[in-house]
Amino acid sequence: MSDILDEINRLKNKKKGYEEQLERIRRESKDTDRIINTVDAAINNLRNNKNSFIIYGEPQSGKTEMMIALTSKLIDEDYKLVIVLVNDNVHLKEQNKDRFIEAHVTPIPVDYLEILSTKVKIDHDTQMVIFCKKNSKDLQKLLDKVDKFQRKVIIDDEADYATP
């Protein structure tokens, strides 16, 4: 019986991914105030059914760190799929995905190609972070696979004319 109680207490005390990301960023001697404010505003927008909004940041302003924190918060909030779109450039997609992996985002981010197989079944309890190039053919394949999911968020890393 005490083993079960120990496990319940361990799970209750386990930090959420978002809190772990903020701690990681602080350990790197970076300020988290703007990240917290931006993530809070984004979550409030989603809670208030604002399904489309822009988060703007200058180059080298910490946008990727914010996206890592936001993704972790979305997973904590029980969103099932977080899809990160990047420019139609394989190198940039891999570079961004690697930054999420190095930050220990959970669940481990995957490339959209890894889930396209009919052998890969995604149920409504599955949580995934998926990276995809902003290419119409790639996006259609991904949409065909995940369109039925209600709790998904798409983050477009570089919103432009190709933003869906």
Tab-separated table of C-alpha atoms in Angstrom:
chain	number	residue	atom	x	y	z
A	1	MET	CA	0.000	0.000	0.000
A	2	SER	CA	2.796	2.449	0.819
A	3	ASP	CA	4.308	1.844	-2.649
A	4	ILE	CA	1.096	3.081	-4.249
A	5	LEU	CA	0.967	6.135	-1.975
A	6	ASP	CA	4.621	6.875	-2.681
A	7	GLU	CA	3.926	6.762	-6.430
A	8	ILE	CA	0.857	9.007	-6.093
A	9	ASN	CA	2.867	11.533	-4.071
A	10	ARG	CA	5.742	11.368	-6.546
A	11	LEU	CA	3.376	12.142	-9.419
A	12	LYS	CA	1.699	14.966	-7.476
A	13	ASN	CA	5.064	16.541	-6.728
A	14	LYS	CA	6.475	16.059	-10.225
A	15	LYS	CA	7.051	19.398	-11.853
A	16	LYS	CA	5.206	20.186	-15.007
A	17	GLY	CA	7.216	20.547	-18.201
A	18	TYR	CA	6.640	24.306	-18.330
A	19	GLU	CA	8.062	24.809	-14.837
A	20	GLU	CA	11.067	22.674	-15.763
A	21	GLN	CA	11.664	24.797	-18.880
A	22	LEU	CA	11.556	28.018	-16.856
A	23	GLU	CA	14.048	26.560	-14.387
A	24	ARG	CA	16.338	25.503	-17.259
A	25	ILE	CA	16.205	28.981	-18.766
A	26	ARG	CA	16.965	30.585	-15.380
A	27	ARG	CA	19.926	28.216	-14.878
A	28	GLU	CA	21.270	29.581	-18.166
A	29	SER	CA	21.098	33.068	-16.568
A	30	LYS	CA	18.366	34.205	-18.914
A	31	ASP	CA	15.398	36.341	-17.968
A	32	THR	CA	12.027	34.573	-17.995
A	33	ASP	CA	9.661	37.514	-17.420
A	34	ARG	CA	8.906	38.116	-21.110
A	35	ILE	CA	8.550	34.394	-21.749
A	36	ILE	CA	6.099	34.028	-18.854
A	37	ASN	CA	4.063	37.040	-19.992
A	38	THR	CA	3.937	35.802	-23.589
A	39	VAL	CA	3.039	32.219	-22.669
A	40	ASP	CA	0.346	33.434	-20.239
A	41	ALA	CA	-1.160	35.676	-22.935
A	42	ALA	CA	-1.126	32.849	-25.488
A	43	ILE	CA	-2.811	30.405	-23.083
A	44	ASN	CA	-5.417	33.043	-22.178
A	45	ASN	CA	-6.125	33.600	-25.884
A	46	LEU	CA	-6.690	29.872	-26.373
A	47	ARG	CA	-8.898	29.629	-23.281
A	48	ASN	CA	-10.981	32.521	-24.644
A	49	ASN	CA	-11.431	30.771	-28.020
A	50	LYS	CA	-9.102	33.101	-29.889
A	51	ASN	CA	-7.900	30.527	-32.345
A	52	SER	CA	-5.453	32.649	-34.290
A	53	PHE	CA	-2.997	35.220	-32.992
A	54	ILE	CA	0.521	36.471	-33.573
A	55	ILE	CA	3.495	36.466	-31.232
A	56	TYR	CA	6.097	38.774	-32.716
A	57	GLY	CA	9.783	38.855	-31.902
A	58	GLU	CA	12.841	40.362	-33.482
A	59	PRO	CA	15.660	38.051	-34.645
A	60	GLN	CA	17.723	36.767	-31.704
A	61	SER	CA	15.066	37.942	-29.217
A	62	GLY	CA	14.453	34.524	-27.668
A	63	LYS	CA	11.534	33.366	-29.827
A	64	THR	CA	12.705	29.752	-29.873
A	65	GLU	CA	13.040	29.662	-26.068
A	66	MET	CA	9.526	31.105	-25.837
A	67	MET	CA	8.217	28.465	-28.284
A	68	ILE	CA	9.850	25.719	-26.215
A	69	ALA	CA	8.222	27.084	-23.053
A	70	LEU	CA	4.863	27.562	-24.797
A	71	THR	CA	4.949	24.023	-26.183
A	72	SER	CA	5.665	22.645	-22.710
A	73	LYS	CA	2.795	24.696	-21.255
A	74	LEU	CA	0.419	23.446	-23.980
A	75	ILE	CA	1.349	19.850	-23.145
A	76	ASP	CA	0.784	20.603	-19.441
A	77	GLU	CA	-2.623	22.027	-20.397
A	78	ASP	CA	-3.447	18.656	-22.011
A	79	TYR	CA	-3.292	19.696	-25.651
A	80	LYS	CA	-2.789	16.492	-27.592
A	81	LEU	CA	-0.830	17.702	-30.604
A	82	VAL	CA	1.514	20.654	-30.862
A	83	ILE	CA	2.603	21.096	-34.457
A	84	VAL	CA	5.563	23.372	-35.098
A	85	LEU	CA	5.827	24.633	-38.661
A	86	VAL	CA	9.133	25.886	-39.996
A	87	ASN	CA	10.187	27.321	-43.345
A	88	ASP	CA	10.490	24.824	-46.175
A	89	ASN	CA	14.093	24.055	-45.308
A	90	VAL	CA	15.191	20.667	-43.986
A	91	HIS	CA	18.196	22.155	-42.151
A	92	LEU	CA	16.069	24.712	-40.278
A	93	LYS	CA	13.494	22.079	-39.353
A	94	GLU	CA	16.168	19.804	-37.929
A	95	GLN	CA	17.914	22.699	-36.164
A	96	ASN	CA	14.699	23.788	-34.423
A	97	LYS	CA	13.667	20.227	-33.574
A	98	ASP	CA	17.131	19.605	-32.106
A	99	ARG	CA	16.798	22.699	-29.889
A	100	PHE	CA	13.513	21.336	-28.528
A	101	ILE	CA	15.116	17.933	-27.931
A	102	GLU	CA	18.164	19.500	-26.218
A	103	ALA	CA	15.743	21.398	-23.949
A	104	HIS	CA	14.219	18.022	-22.971
A	105	VAL	CA	10.732	18.863	-24.194
A	106	THR	CA	8.407	16.004	-23.321
A	107	PRO	CA	7.099	14.220	-25.280
A	108	ILE	CA	10.174	14.056	-27.484
A	109	PRO	CA	9.536	16.032	-30.684
A	110	VAL	CA	9.214	14.007	-33.874
A	111	ASP	CA	9.416	14.735	-37.573
A	112	TYR	CA	6.061	14.557	-39.343
A	113	LEU	CA	7.475	11.823	-41.601
A	114	GLU	CA	7.759	9.557	-38.561
A	115	ILE	CA	4.003	9.525	-38.023
A	116	LEU	CA	2.708	9.319	-41.595
A	117	SER	CA	2.897	5.543	-41.852
A	118	THR	CA	-0.447	3.764	-41.589
A	119	LYS	CA	1.293	1.545	-39.040
A	120	VAL	CA	1.573	4.510	-36.664
A	121	LYS	CA	-1.716	4.861	-34.807
A	122	ILE	CA	-2.334	8.053	-32.904
A	123	ASP	CA	-5.191	7.857	-30.449
A	124	HIS	CA	-6.943	10.725	-28.707
A	125	ASP	CA	-4.945	10.181	-25.501
A	126	THR	CA	-1.591	10.516	-27.258
A	127	GLN	CA	0.379	13.724	-26.821
A	128	MET	CA	2.878	14.612	-29.523
A	129	VAL	CA	5.104	17.473	-30.593
A	130	ILE	CA	5.449	17.317	-34.362
A	131	PHE	CA	7.775	19.314	-36.612
A	132	CYS	CA	6.824	19.893	-40.235
A	133	LYS	CA	8.177	21.991	-43.078
A	134	LYS	CA	5.805	24.627	-44.420
A	135	ASN	CA	5.357	22.918	-47.740
A	136	SER	CA	1.849	22.411	-49.147
A	137	LYS	CA	2.376	18.716	-49.939
A	138	ASP	CA	3.909	17.969	-46.536
A	139	LEU	CA	1.191	19.920	-44.748
A	140	GLN	CA	-1.578	18.075	-46.600
A	141	LYS	CA	-0.096	14.715	-45.647
A	142	LEU	CA	0.119	15.800	-42.021
A	143	LEU	CA	-3.398	17.231	-42.071
A	144	ASP	CA	-4.742	13.959	-43.465
A	145	LYS	CA	-3.226	12.173	-40.465
A	146	VAL	CA	-4.182	14.563	-37.623
A	147	ASP	CA	-7.194	16.553	-38.815
A	148	LYS	CA	-9.659	14.676	-36.583
A	149	PHE	CA	-7.905	15.739	-33.373
A	150	GLN	CA	-9.642	18.518	-31.469
A	151	ARG	CA	-6.959	19.589	-29.000
A	152	LYS	CA	-4.170	20.571	-31.354
A	153	VAL	CA	-2.240	23.792	-31.720
A	154	ILE	CA	-0.182	24.878	-34.686
A	155	ILE	CA	2.782	27.134	-34.022
A	156	ASP	CA	4.200	28.740	-37.132
A	157	ASP	CA	7.821	29.632	-36.434
A	158	GLU	CA	8.103	32.123	-39.284
A	159	ALA	CA	4.626	33.350	-40.213
A	160	ASP	CA	4.583	34.551	-43.813
A	161	TYR	CA	2.533	34.302	-47.013
A	162	ALA	CA	2.661	30.506	-46.729
A	163	THR	CA	1.138	30.440	-43.248
A	164	PRO	CA	-1.926	28.194	-43.303
